[in-house]
mmCIF file of C-alpha atoms in Angstrom:
data_model
loop_
_atom_site.group_PDB
_atom_site.id
_atom_site.type_symbol
_atom_site.label_atom_id
_atom_site.label_comp_id
_atom_site.label_asym_id
_atom_site.label_seq_id
_atom_site.Cartn_x
_atom_site.Cartn_y
_atom_site.Cartn_z
ATOM 1 C CA MET A 1398 0.000 0.000 0.000
ATOM 2 C CA SER A 1399 1.505 3.323 -1.096
ATOM 3 C CA PRO A 1400 1.978 6.040 1.545
ATOM 4 C CA THR A 1401 -0.412 8.958 1.865
ATOM 5 C CA LYS A 1402 0.864 11.966 -0.078
ATOM 6 C CA ILE A 1403 0.517 15.349 1.583
ATOM 7 C CA LEU A 1404 1.199 18.706 -0.033
ATOM 8 C CA VAL A 1405 1.786 21.478 2.513
ATOM 9 C CA ILE A 1406 1.422 25.128 1.567
ATOM 10 C CA THR A 1407 2.502 27.627 4.197
ATOM 11 C CA ASN A 1408 4.566 30.716 4.941
ATOM 12 C CA LEU A 1409 5.338 29.272 8.396
ATOM 13 C CA PHE A 1410 8.534 27.392 7.715
ATOM 14 C CA PRO A 1411 12.257 28.099 8.141
ATOM 15 C CA TYR A 1412 13.870 30.153 5.386
ATOM 16 C CA PRO A 1413 17.508 29.369 4.455
ATOM 17 C CA TRP A 1414 18.471 32.782 5.886
ATOM 18 C CA GLU A 1415 16.187 32.392 8.917
ATOM 19 C CA PRO A 1416 16.623 28.777 10.149
ATOM 20 C CA ASN A 1417 14.835 29.320 13.488
ATOM 21 C CA ARG A 1418 11.633 30.543 11.845
ATOM 22 C CA ALA A 1419 8.521 28.454 12.609
ATOM 23 C CA VAL A 1420 10.579 25.468 13.768
ATOM 24 C CA PHE A 1421 7.386 23.886 15.125
ATOM 25 C CA ASN A 1422 6.065 23.378 11.584
ATOM 26 C CA ARG A 1423 9.347 21.910 10.378
ATOM 27 C CA GLN A 1424 9.296 19.440 13.256
ATOM 28 C CA GLN A 1425 5.683 18.474 12.631
ATOM 29 C CA PHE A 1426 6.193 17.945 8.895
ATOM 30 C CA GLU A 1427 9.344 15.885 9.455
ATOM 31 C CA LYS A 1428 7.457 13.540 11.783
ATOM 32 C CA LEU A 1429 4.584 13.436 9.302
ATOM 33 C CA ALA A 1430 7.114 12.414 6.634
ATOM 34 C CA GLU A 1431 8.001 9.321 8.693
ATOM 35 C CA ILE A 1432 4.468 7.970 8.180
ATOM 36 C CA SER A 1433 3.538 9.567 4.828
ATOM 37 C CA LYS A 1434 5.127 11.350 1.866
ATOM 38 C CA VAL A 1435 5.380 15.124 2.372
ATOM 39 C CA LYS A 1436 6.117 17.973 -0.005
ATOM 40 C CA VAL A 1437 6.181 21.558 1.312
ATOM 41 C CA ILE A 1438 5.776 24.670 -0.799
ATOM 42 C CA VAL A 1439 7.042 27.570 1.298
ATOM 43 C CA LEU A 1440 5.480 30.942 0.497
ATOM 44 C CA VAL A 1441 8.063 33.734 0.330
ATOM 45 C CA PRO A 1442 7.204 37.424 -0.154
ATOM 46 C CA TRP A 1443 9.107 39.030 -3.015
ATOM 47 C CA THR A 1444 10.785 41.546 -0.700
ATOM 48 C CA SER A 1445 12.449 38.760 1.315
ATOM 49 C CA ALA A 1446 13.367 36.806 -1.812
ATOM 50 C CA LEU A 1447 14.991 39.897 -3.330
ATOM 51 C CA LYS A 1448 17.190 40.452 -0.270
ATOM 52 C CA ASN A 1449 18.282 36.805 -0.256
ATOM 53 C CA ARG A 1450 18.659 36.043 -3.935
ATOM 54 C CA GLY A 1451 20.111 32.667 -4.822
ATOM 55 C CA GLN A 1452 19.185 30.936 -1.548
ATOM 56 C CA LEU A 1453 15.819 29.496 -2.539
ATOM 57 C CA GLN A 1454 16.922 26.156 -3.914
ATOM 58 C CA LYS A 1455 14.611 23.151 -3.997
ATOM 59 C CA THR A 1456 15.879 20.561 -1.528
ATOM 60 C CA ILE A 1457 15.039 17.471 0.529
ATOM 61 C CA LYS A 1458 15.698 17.502 4.287
ATOM 62 C CA ASN A 1459 14.774 14.641 6.626
ATOM 63 C CA ASP A 1460 12.535 13.119 3.932
ATOM 64 C CA VAL A 1461 10.608 16.384 3.432
ATOM 65 C CA GLU A 1462 10.723 17.767 -0.102
ATOM 66 C CA ILE A 1463 10.953 21.574 0.136
ATOM 67 C CA ASP A 1464 10.213 24.014 -2.675
ATOM 68 C CA TYR A 1465 9.589 27.756 -2.649
ATOM 69 C CA CYS A 1466 6.947 29.999 -4.146
ATOM 70 C CA VAL A 1467 7.856 33.695 -4.372
ATOM 71 C CA TYR A 1468 4.811 35.934 -4.612
ATOM 72 C CA PRO A 1469 4.391 39.637 -5.353
ATOM 73 C CA TYR A 1470 2.298 41.965 -3.216
ATOM 74 C CA PRO A 1471 1.870 45.724 -2.739
ATOM 75 C CA PRO A 1472 3.546 46.471 0.638
ATOM 76 C CA LYS A 1473 1.268 47.790 3.399
ATOM 77 C CA VAL A 1474 -1.837 48.010 1.205
ATOM 78 C CA GLY A 1475 -4.395 45.659 -0.321
ATOM 79 C CA ARG A 1476 -4.001 42.852 2.226
ATOM 80 C CA SER A 1477 -7.302 41.338 1.112
ATOM 81 C CA LEU A 1478 -5.741 40.789 -2.346
ATOM 82 C CA TYR A 1479 -2.754 38.785 -1.032
ATOM 83 C CA PRO A 1480 -4.501 35.407 -1.542
ATOM 84 C CA LEU A 1481 -5.006 36.240 -5.224
ATOM 85 C CA PHE A 1482 -1.329 37.169 -5.700
ATOM 86 C CA ILE A 1483 -0.257 33.957 -3.958
ATOM 87 C CA PHE A 1484 -2.688 31.814 -5.973
ATOM 88 C CA LEU A 1485 -1.408 33.227 -9.263
ATOM 89 C CA SER A 1486 2.169 32.561 -8.126
ATOM 90 C CA LEU A 1487 1.298 29.002 -7.112
ATOM 91 C CA LEU A 1488 0.105 28.295 -10.644
ATOM 92 C CA ALA A 1489 3.786 28.090 -11.622
ATOM 93 C CA HIS A 1490 3.868 24.887 -9.530
ATOM 94 C CA TYR A 1491 0.729 23.454 -11.160
ATOM 95 C CA PHE A 1492 2.370 20.678 -13.195
ATOM 96 C CA LYS A 1493 4.807 19.713 -10.419
ATOM 97 C CA ILE A 1494 1.848 19.332 -8.054
ATOM 98 C CA LYS A 1495 -0.043 17.263 -10.634
ATOM 99 C CA LYS A 1496 2.995 15.016 -10.933
ATOM 100 C CA PHE A 1497 3.248 14.646 -7.142
ATOM 101 C CA ARG A 1498 -0.479 13.672 -7.029
ATOM 102 C CA PRO A 1499 -1.192 14.616 -3.400
ATOM 103 C CA ASP A 1500 -4.001 12.927 -1.526
ATOM 104 C CA TYR A 1501 -4.443 15.966 0.729
ATOM 105 C CA MET A 1502 -3.395 19.580 0.873
ATOM 106 C CA LEU A 1503 -2.458 20.874 4.329
ATOM 107 C CA LEU A 1504 -2.736 24.667 4.532
ATOM 108 C CA SER A 1505 -0.913 25.869 7.608
ATOM 109 C CA TRP A 1506 -2.051 29.460 8.385
ATOM 110 C CA ALA A 1507 -5.574 30.645 7.721
ATOM 111 C CA PHE A 1508 -4.815 33.907 5.905
ATOM 112 C CA PRO A 1509 -3.671 34.397 3.247
ATOM 113 C CA ASP A 1510 -2.143 30.916 2.877
ATOM 114 C CA ALA A 1511 -5.304 28.842 3.315
ATOM 115 C CA VAL A 1512 -7.378 31.083 1.063
ATOM 116 C CA ALA A 1513 -4.835 30.939 -1.775
ATOM 117 C CA GLY A 1514 -4.287 27.213 -1.249
ATOM 118 C CA SER A 1515 -8.023 26.549 -1.306
ATOM 119 C CA LEU A 1516 -8.307 28.247 -4.704
ATOM 120 C CA LEU A 1517 -5.540 25.996 -6.027
ATOM 121 C CA ALA A 1518 -7.045 22.886 -4.397
ATOM 122 C CA LYS A 1519 -10.393 23.621 -6.011
ATOM 123 C CA LEU A 1520 -8.694 23.810 -9.393
ATOM 124 C CA LEU A 1521 -6.843 20.527 -8.791
ATOM 125 C CA ASN A 1522 -9.700 18.780 -6.941
ATOM 126 C CA ILE A 1523 -7.584 18.032 -3.839
ATOM 127 C CA PRO A 1524 -9.226 17.885 -0.362
ATOM 128 C CA THR A 1525 -7.863 20.481 2.046
ATOM 129 C CA ILE A 1526 -7.108 20.562 5.765
ATOM 130 C CA ILE A 1527 -6.542 24.009 7.288
ATOM 131 C CA LYS A 1528 -4.385 24.478 10.361
ATOM 132 C CA ALA A 1529 -5.092 27.631 12.391
ATOM 133 C CA HIS A 1530 -2.323 28.829 14.703
ATOM 134 C CA GLY A 1531 -3.302 31.991 16.549
ATOM 135 C CA SER A 1532 -3.191 35.490 15.133
ATOM 136 C CA ASP A 1533 -4.532 34.220 11.812
ATOM 137 C CA ILE A 1534 -7.834 33.834 13.702
ATOM 138 C CA ASN A 1535 -7.307 36.276 16.582
ATOM 139 C CA VAL A 1536 -6.292 39.148 14.284
ATOM 140 C CA HIS A 1537 -6.956 38.498 10.582
ATOM 141 C CA ALA A 1538 -10.365 36.890 11.085
ATOM 142 C CA GLU A 1539 -11.517 40.023 12.908
ATOM 143 C CA ILE A 1540 -11.066 42.130 9.755
ATOM 144 C CA GLY A 1541 -14.057 42.251 7.363
ATOM 145 C CA GLU A 1542 -12.885 41.030 3.948
ATOM 146 C CA ARG A 1543 -10.260 38.724 5.401
ATOM 147 C CA ARG A 1544 -12.855 37.098 7.664
ATOM 148 C CA THR A 1545 -15.115 36.482 4.654
ATOM 149 C CA GLN A 1546 -12.253 34.846 2.751
ATOM 150 C CA ILE A 1547 -11.213 32.690 5.716
ATOM 151 C CA LYS A 1548 -14.815 31.499 6.154
ATOM 152 C CA TRP A 1549 -14.956 30.614 2.454
ATOM 153 C CA ALA A 1550 -11.734 28.580 2.683
ATOM 154 C CA MET A 1551 -12.960 26.770 5.795
ATOM 155 C CA LYS A 1552 -16.217 25.946 4.058
ATOM 156 C CA GLN A 1553 -14.202 24.200 1.304
ATOM 157 C CA ALA A 1554 -11.993 22.321 3.776
ATOM 158 C CA LYS A 1555 -12.497 18.710 4.779
ATOM 159 C CA ALA A 1556 -11.289 19.520 8.286
ATOM 160 C CA ILE A 1557 -9.809 22.363 10.309
ATOM 161 C CA ILE A 1558 -7.071 21.904 12.905
ATOM 162 C CA ALA A 1559 -7.078 24.362 15.823
ATOM 163 C CA VAL A 1560 -4.046 24.339 18.103
ATOM 164 C CA SER A 1561 -6.199 25.212 21.133
ATOM 165 C CA GLN A 1562 -9.759 24.915 22.402
ATOM 166 C CA ASP A 1563 -9.939 28.717 22.383
ATOM 167 C CA LEU A 1564 -9.197 28.839 18.656
ATOM 168 C CA LYS A 1565 -11.717 26.064 18.001
ATOM 169 C CA ARG A 1566 -14.390 28.064 19.818
ATOM 170 C CA LYS A 1567 -13.633 31.175 17.746
ATOM 171 C CA ILE A 1568 -13.709 29.206 14.488
ATOM 172 C CA VAL A 1569 -17.050 27.644 15.393
ATOM 173 C CA GLU A 1570 -18.383 31.125 16.234
ATOM 174 C CA MET A 1571 -17.517 32.093 12.658
ATOM 175 C CA GLY A 1572 -20.162 29.620 11.504
ATOM 176 C CA VAL A 1573 -17.933 26.601 10.789
ATOM 177 C CA PRO A 1574 -19.627 23.315 11.846
ATOM 178 C CA GLN A 1575 -18.217 22.116 15.146
ATOM 179 C CA ALA A 1576 -17.777 18.556 13.851
ATOM 180 C CA LYS A 1577 -15.363 19.888 11.245
ATOM 181 C CA VAL A 1578 -12.993 21.518 13.745
ATOM 182 C CA HIS A 1579 -10.455 19.414 15.646
ATOM 183 C CA THR A 1580 -8.330 20.585 18.561
ATOM 184 C CA LEU A 1581 -4.778 19.287 18.279
ATOM 185 C CA TYR A 1582 -2.095 20.824 20.452
ATOM 186 C CA ASN A 1583 1.306 21.214 18.834
ATOM 187 C CA GLY A 1584 3.937 18.746 19.892
ATOM 188 C CA ILE A 1585 7.481 19.209 21.125
ATOM 189 C CA ASP A 1586 10.721 17.278 20.784
ATOM 190 C CA ARG A 1587 10.564 15.244 23.992
ATOM 191 C CA GLY A 1588 14.021 13.854 23.298
ATOM 192 C CA LEU A 1589 15.420 17.384 23.475
ATOM 193 C CA PHE A 1590 13.246 19.227 25.971
ATOM 194 C CA HIS A 1591 13.383 17.668 29.419
ATOM 195 C CA PRO A 1592 14.740 18.627 32.854
ATOM 196 C CA LEU A 1593 18.525 19.041 33.091
ATOM 197 C CA ASP A 1594 20.774 19.744 36.019
ATOM 198 C CA LYS A 1595 20.266 23.479 36.506
ATOM 199 C CA TYR A 1596 23.832 24.287 37.424
ATOM 200 C CA ALA A 1597 25.295 22.307 34.533
ATOM 201 C CA ALA A 1598 22.896 24.130 32.189
ATOM 202 C CA ARG A 1599 23.983 27.459 33.662
ATOM 203 C CA GLU A 1600 27.611 26.595 33.184
ATOM 204 C CA SER A 1601 26.971 25.963 29.478
ATOM 205 C CA CYS A 1602 25.194 29.331 29.223
ATOM 206 C CA LYS A 1603 27.828 31.130 31.319
ATOM 207 C CA ILE A 1604 25.299 32.186 33.974
ATOM 208 C CA GLU A 1605 26.449 32.415 37.571
ATOM 209 C CA ALA A 1606 24.933 29.726 39.786
ATOM 210 C CA HIS A 1607 23.562 32.076 42.470
ATOM 211 C CA LYS A 1608 21.632 34.454 40.179
ATOM 212 C CA LYS A 1609 17.871 34.605 39.683
ATOM 213 C CA VAL A 1610 17.042 34.537 35.981
ATOM 214 C CA LEU A 1611 14.026 35.557 33.894
ATOM 215 C CA LEU A 1612 13.880 34.385 30.275
ATOM 216 C CA PHE A 1613 11.900 35.665 27.283
ATOM 217 C CA ILE A 1614 11.921 33.651 24.040
ATOM 218 C CA GLY A 1615 10.093 35.002 21.014
ATOM 219 C CA ASN A 1616 9.879 37.707 18.402
ATOM 220 C CA LEU A 1617 10.836 41.109 19.758
ATOM 221 C CA LYS A 1618 7.624 42.842 18.758
ATOM 222 C CA VAL A 1619 5.009 44.709 20.767
ATOM 223 C CA SER A 1620 2.331 42.013 20.483
ATOM 224 C CA LYS A 1621 4.631 39.477 22.197
ATOM 225 C CA GLY A 1622 4.876 41.696 25.279
ATOM 226 C CA CYS A 1623 8.650 42.226 25.173
ATOM 227 C CA ASN A 1624 8.235 45.965 25.867
ATOM 228 C CA LEU A 1625 5.785 45.302 28.673
ATOM 229 C CA LEU A 1626 8.259 42.861 30.201
ATOM 230 C CA LEU A 1627 10.997 45.484 30.229
ATOM 231 C CA ASP A 1628 8.616 47.978 31.884
ATOM 232 C CA ALA A 1629 7.943 45.401 34.603
ATOM 233 C CA TYR A 1630 11.663 44.686 34.936
ATOM 234 C CA LEU A 1631 12.380 48.386 35.471
ATOM 235 C CA LEU A 1632 9.963 48.287 38.401
ATOM 236 C CA LEU A 1633 11.852 45.287 39.805
ATOM 237 C CA ALA A 1634 15.129 47.174 39.381
ATOM 238 C CA LYS A 1635 13.773 50.214 41.215
ATOM 239 C CA GLN A 1636 12.820 47.896 44.081
ATOM 240 C CA LYS A 1637 16.384 46.494 43.946
ATOM 241 C CA PHE A 1638 15.006 42.991 43.322
ATOM 242 C CA PRO A 1639 18.037 40.816 42.413
ATOM 243 C CA VAL A 1640 17.254 39.214 39.055
ATOM 244 C CA ASP A 1641 18.717 39.192 35.529
ATOM 245 C CA LEU A 1642 16.629 39.240 32.361
ATOM 246 C CA TYR A 1643 17.578 37.463 29.121
ATOM 247 C CA TYR A 1644 15.891 38.088 25.766
ATOM 248 C CA ILE A 1645 16.209 35.425 23.073
ATOM 249 C CA GLY A 1646 14.899 36.465 19.680
ATOM 250 C CA ALA A 1647 15.022 39.241 17.110
ATOM 251 C CA GLY A 1648 12.522 41.809 15.910
ATOM 252 C CA ASP A 1649 11.705 45.438 15.276
ATOM 253 C CA GLN A 1650 11.673 46.330 18.984
ATOM 254 C CA ALA A 1651 15.276 45.248 19.632
ATOM 255 C CA GLY A 1652 16.684 48.750 19.163
ATOM 256 C CA THR A 1653 14.040 50.354 21.354
ATOM 257 C CA LEU A 1654 14.591 47.852 24.160
ATOM 258 C CA LYS A 1655 18.367 48.198 24.074
ATOM 259 C CA LYS A 1656 18.082 51.994 24.179
ATOM 260 C CA ILE A 1657 15.887 51.873 27.299
ATOM 261 C CA VAL A 1658 18.280 49.430 28.971
ATOM 262 C CA ALA A 1659 21.230 51.729 28.234
ATOM 263 C CA GLU A 1660 19.347 54.805 29.507
ATOM 264 C CA ASN A 1661 18.785 52.993 32.792
ATOM 265 C CA SER A 1662 22.368 51.664 33.000
ATOM 266 C CA LEU A 1663 21.159 48.052 33.140
ATOM 267 C CA GLU A 1664 23.411 46.558 30.466
ATOM 268 C CA ASP A 1665 24.975 44.193 33.008
ATOM 269 C CA ARG A 1666 21.576 42.805 34.047
ATOM 270 C CA VAL A 1667 19.466 42.774 30.849
ATOM 271 C CA HIS A 1668 20.977 40.622 28.113
ATOM 272 C CA PHE A 1669 20.036 40.400 24.428
ATOM 273 C CA LEU A 1670 21.132 37.111 22.875
ATOM 274 C CA GLY A 1671 19.499 37.515 19.455
ATOM 275 C CA ALA A 1672 18.443 34.374 17.615
ATOM 276 C CA VAL A 1673 19.586 31.158 19.281
ATOM 277 C CA SER A 1674 19.583 27.739 17.640
ATOM 278 C CA HIS A 1675 16.496 25.774 18.642
ATOM 279 C CA SER A 1676 18.650 22.874 19.812
ATOM 280 C CA LEU A 1677 20.352 25.150 22.374
ATOM 281 C CA LEU A 1678 17.156 26.509 23.909
ATOM 282 C CA VAL A 1679 16.931 23.563 26.298
ATOM 283 C CA ASN A 1680 20.013 24.824 28.175
ATOM 284 C CA TRP A 1681 18.664 28.372 28.443
ATOM 285 C CA ILE A 1682 15.245 27.172 29.617
ATOM 286 C CA ASN A 1683 16.787 24.877 32.232
ATOM 287 C CA SER A 1684 19.072 27.710 33.347
ATOM 288 C CA SER A 1685 16.109 29.985 34.030
ATOM 289 C CA ASP A 1686 13.990 30.357 37.127
ATOM 290 C CA VAL A 1687 10.962 31.581 35.163
ATOM 291 C CA LEU A 1688 10.001 31.802 31.491
ATOM 292 C CA VAL A 1689 7.998 34.968 30.757
ATOM 293 C CA LEU A 1690 5.607 35.440 27.830
ATOM 294 C CA PRO A 1691 3.277 38.456 28.369
ATOM 295 C CA SER A 1692 1.722 38.342 24.871
ATOM 296 C CA MET A 1693 -1.204 40.338 23.589
ATOM 297 C CA ASN A 1694 -2.649 37.270 21.826
ATOM 298 C CA GLU A 1695 -1.577 33.663 21.262
ATOM 299 C CA GLY A 1696 -2.641 30.238 20.078
ATOM 300 C CA VAL A 1697 -0.665 27.750 22.160
ATOM 301 C CA PRO A 1698 2.953 28.948 22.079
ATOM 302 C CA ASN A 1699 5.407 26.088 21.718
ATOM 303 C CA VAL A 1700 7.932 27.828 23.935
ATOM 304 C CA VAL A 1701 5.524 27.448 26.870
ATOM 305 C CA LEU A 1702 5.175 23.720 26.184
ATOM 306 C CA GLU A 1703 8.955 23.389 25.903
ATOM 307 C CA ALA A 1704 9.483 25.290 29.155
ATOM 308 C CA GLN A 1705 7.021 23.054 30.974
ATOM 309 C CA ALA A 1706 8.665 19.932 29.555
ATOM 310 C CA CYS A 1707 11.893 21.193 31.164
ATOM 311 C CA GLY A 1708 10.086 21.760 34.475
ATOM 312 C CA THR A 1709 10.448 25.549 34.266
ATOM 313 C CA PRO A 1710 7.499 27.601 35.589
ATOM 314 C CA VAL A 1711 5.853 30.200 33.378
ATOM 315 C CA VAL A 1712 4.476 33.697 33.876
ATOM 316 C CA ALA A 1713 2.204 34.490 30.940
ATOM 317 C CA THR A 1714 -0.909 36.365 29.956
ATOM 318 C CA ASN A 1715 -4.334 34.809 30.218
ATOM 319 C CA VAL A 1716 -4.915 34.832 26.446
ATOM 320 C CA GLY A 1717 -5.681 32.316 23.710
ATOM 321 C CA GLY A 1718 -4.909 28.711 24.581
ATOM 322 C CA ILE A 1719 -2.365 29.507 27.307
ATOM 323 C CA PRO A 1720 -4.871 28.887 30.175
ATOM 324 C CA GLU A 1721 -5.480 25.423 28.705
ATOM 325 C CA ILE A 1722 -1.880 24.339 29.318
ATOM 326 C CA VAL A 1723 -0.709 26.460 32.281
ATOM 327 C CA SER A 1724 -2.171 25.548 35.678
ATOM 328 C CA ALA A 1725 -1.586 27.004 39.125
ATOM 329 C CA GLU A 1726 0.980 24.230 39.621
ATOM 330 C CA SER A 1727 3.007 25.222 36.557
ATOM 331 C CA GLY A 1728 2.803 29.001 36.390
ATOM 332 C CA ILE A 1729 1.054 32.300 37.009
ATOM 333 C CA LEU A 1730 -1.376 33.879 34.538
ATOM 334 C CA ILE A 1731 -2.227 37.566 34.447
ATOM 335 C CA GLU A 1732 -4.302 39.905 32.299
ATOM 336 C CA TYR A 1733 -2.433 41.658 29.499
ATOM 337 C CA GLY A 1734 -1.282 45.258 29.719
ATOM 338 C CA SER A 1735 -0.213 46.102 33.267
ATOM 339 C CA ALA A 1736 3.506 46.353 34.052
ATOM 340 C CA GLU A 1737 2.670 46.591 37.764
ATOM 341 C CA LEU A 1738 0.653 43.371 37.657
ATOM 342 C CA LEU A 1739 3.398 41.622 35.708
ATOM 343 C CA CYS A 1740 6.023 42.855 38.177
ATOM 344 C CA THR A 1741 4.060 41.381 41.092
ATOM 345 C CA ALA A 1742 3.605 38.056 39.273
ATOM 346 C CA LEU A 1743 7.333 37.847 38.522
ATOM 347 C CA LYS A 1744 8.239 38.397 42.167
ATOM 348 C CA ASP A 1745 5.709 35.761 43.249
ATOM 349 C CA ALA A 1746 7.039 33.256 40.721
ATOM 350 C CA LEU A 1747 10.663 33.864 41.694
ATOM 351 C CA ASP A 1748 9.888 33.460 45.399
ATOM 352 C CA ARG A 1749 7.791 30.297 45.031
ATOM 353 C CA ASN A 1750 9.151 26.783 45.491
ATOM 354 C CA TRP A 1751 7.944 25.003 42.323
ATOM 355 C CA ASP A 1752 7.645 21.242 41.848
ATOM 356 C CA ARG A 1753 9.584 20.920 38.590
ATOM 357 C CA ASP A 1754 8.855 17.208 38.182
ATOM 358 C CA LYS A 1755 5.116 17.875 38.347
ATOM 359 C CA ILE A 1756 5.450 20.706 35.813
ATOM 360 C CA SER A 1757 7.336 18.518 33.333
ATOM 361 C CA ASN A 1758 4.662 15.787 33.491
ATOM 362 C CA ASN A 1759 1.866 17.964 32.008
ATOM 363 C CA GLU A 1760 -0.415 15.569 30.103
ATOM 364 C CA ASN A 1761 -1.114 18.214 27.414
ATOM 365 C CA ILE A 1762 2.493 18.075 26.200
ATOM 366 C CA LEU A 1763 2.479 15.805 23.137
ATOM 367 C CA SER A 1764 5.484 14.426 21.315
ATOM 368 C CA TRP A 1765 5.678 15.393 17.651
ATOM 369 C CA GLN A 1766 5.321 11.714 16.761
ATOM 370 C CA LEU A 1767 1.949 11.456 18.512
ATOM 371 C CA ASN A 1768 0.890 14.820 17.072
ATOM 372 C CA ALA A 1769 1.705 13.654 13.528
ATOM 373 C CA GLU A 1770 -0.194 10.405 14.024
ATOM 374 C CA LYS A 1771 -3.268 12.299 15.213
ATOM 375 C CA LEU A 1772 -3.004 14.759 12.313
ATOM 376 C CA LEU A 1773 -2.810 11.973 9.732
ATOM 377 C CA HIS A 1774 -5.786 10.269 11.383
ATOM 378 C CA ILE A 1775 -7.841 13.431 10.980
ATOM 379 C CA MET A 1776 -6.845 13.730 7.325
ATOM 380 C CA LYS A 1777 -7.763 10.149 6.499
ATOM 381 C CA ASN A 1778 -11.099 10.053 8.300
ATOM 382 C CA ASP A 1779 -14.379 11.816 7.679
ATOM 383 C CA ALA A 1780 -14.610 15.315 9.159
ATOM 384 C CA ALA A 1781 -17.437 14.207 11.427
ATOM 385 C CA ASP A 1782 -15.240 11.529 12.987
ATOM 386 C CA GLN A 1783 -13.808 13.518 15.900
ATOM 387 C CA CYS A 1784 -10.271 12.624 16.957
#
């Protein structure tokens, strides 16, 4: 019996010049490739392709065939037309897709990816599965024309994957039949993310054993709460609370954050590490006393799952699917927007004696292997057959 063939269309995938981008999708597709045949077409905006000319070469990595589709778009305007631009660009792959003969098309990101992919799938008569992640529903689906297009794509789909119960609820509220929407939490690499000796981890990260450490991992942009975290840290510093803060990630707020740190003479206590290889995050997470993610909106952030798998407590905002995976035994949840509230939560978390073994045994933390098996089951069964 020949393996199931899956064509993935998504912008959420590592670029050659940005290897840490959307690692969670790479991991999922690689595990899916162990039990099926997977081809990924990565959507690349023309502006990024122009800056990195010559790097978009078709390749095969860990049994996943990777190709790229560069699409034009008018920057900052006409967002509702992006699916059309992407669809027209995907037509260049028409005959290669026909040759691959996929059984299913997995569209990972609801807008514009899933809308464009659904147009192509309709032309090729391929059943679609849409995977919704977070801000594609929390942000894009709240905007008139985009919401209409997302609803159309979901109507065409055989099934929709939501990475949290919260996202499933929002999708159902859009008018999508409940039986069509499946909640499937992302997985993590359980072989990589697990508790380590804290002091050995700190030695590898060159962190002094006696220090208290806060860790942020994510894009340095306002919606991720990196600015809010620094505001809360400044309050801790004014109270002479002994703790260091480490930022892992890059983004448009990096310059702003560094300027504020310099103005407050905190360069020796607030550290900016930039992008860090995903395989090294386990040492940083195990080195930390608390992982902090004060986001404005989320699906279920993988970094929270990875932190919990390492037994590291979390301080995060009570948004999206985060309350579904963070309990009172594994972290502290607060409302978004208050630096004072975040400051108090950080002090409470740093002073508390957490049971790290209990945190790491969270039953909601799936391996990528189990996640891939569940995803393939959903694809191969009728939409009404809930997983």
